[in-house]
Amino acid sequence: APAESCMSKGTKATSWKVHDFTYEAAHAYSSPTKSTYWSKATFSLENPVLSYKAKCKATSRSKDYLNGKATYTCTSKTGDEATFTFDRKSGKLAINQTWSCAAEGGYFTAKGSKALKLDCEDSVYKTQDKGKSTKTSHRVTTCKPLTVKVPITDLSAVL
């Protein structure tokens, strides 16, 4: 039997597999005017109709951490594009991916989202600044890696 065409395969995309989604955040507080925030989310994105995984990463220095408003781009070895947003409060991960079928001159755009249930732990510790009387309080959040399917809810093809 002949190999299935890229366009024919693409119509069967129903979900992505998000591998090892990890989230971590930190807040360092030394005075009401001196506070730093940092957060990061990483995962690999697998679309079962494609032969590669895209690497996805978001970082933020906002006090809102990752709030779902900024769009981050995943990297892959092909020219295909995948972007995502992540809102730490709701856990919502939204993905948008476009991939092309060069031989047939067409492409697909897929969108979907899922609220992730992350298993996270907070730890708090204090450090004394050398030669100063100020103490810095650190709050660190780390979440266990999560592998989960995210449904594709909107799939369109252009030939």
GROMACS .gro file of C-alpha atoms in nm, residues 27-36 127 129 133-139:
model
   19
   27HIS     CA    1   1.000   3.532   4.459
   28ALA     CA    2   1.281   3.703   4.650
   29TYR     CA    3   1.171   3.976   4.891
   30SER     CA    4   1.411   4.195   5.089
   31SER     CA    5   1.204   4.512   5.144
   32PRO     CA    6   0.871   4.662   5.032
   33THR     CA    7   1.056   4.827   4.742
   34LYS     CA    8   1.293   4.542   4.655
   35SER     CA    9   1.133   4.228   4.522
   36THR     CA   10   1.222   4.003   4.230
  127THR     CA   11   1.920   3.440   5.360
  129ASP     CA   12   2.307   3.949   5.304
  133SER     CA   13   2.140   4.362   5.840
  134THR     CA   14   1.880   4.285   5.573
  135LYS     CA   15   1.739   3.940   5.531
  136THR     CA   16   1.600   3.821   5.201
  137SER     CA   17   1.302   3.591   5.203
  138HIS     CA   18   1.282   3.341   4.916
  139ARG     CA   19   0.971   3.155   4.811
   0.00000   0.00000   0.00000
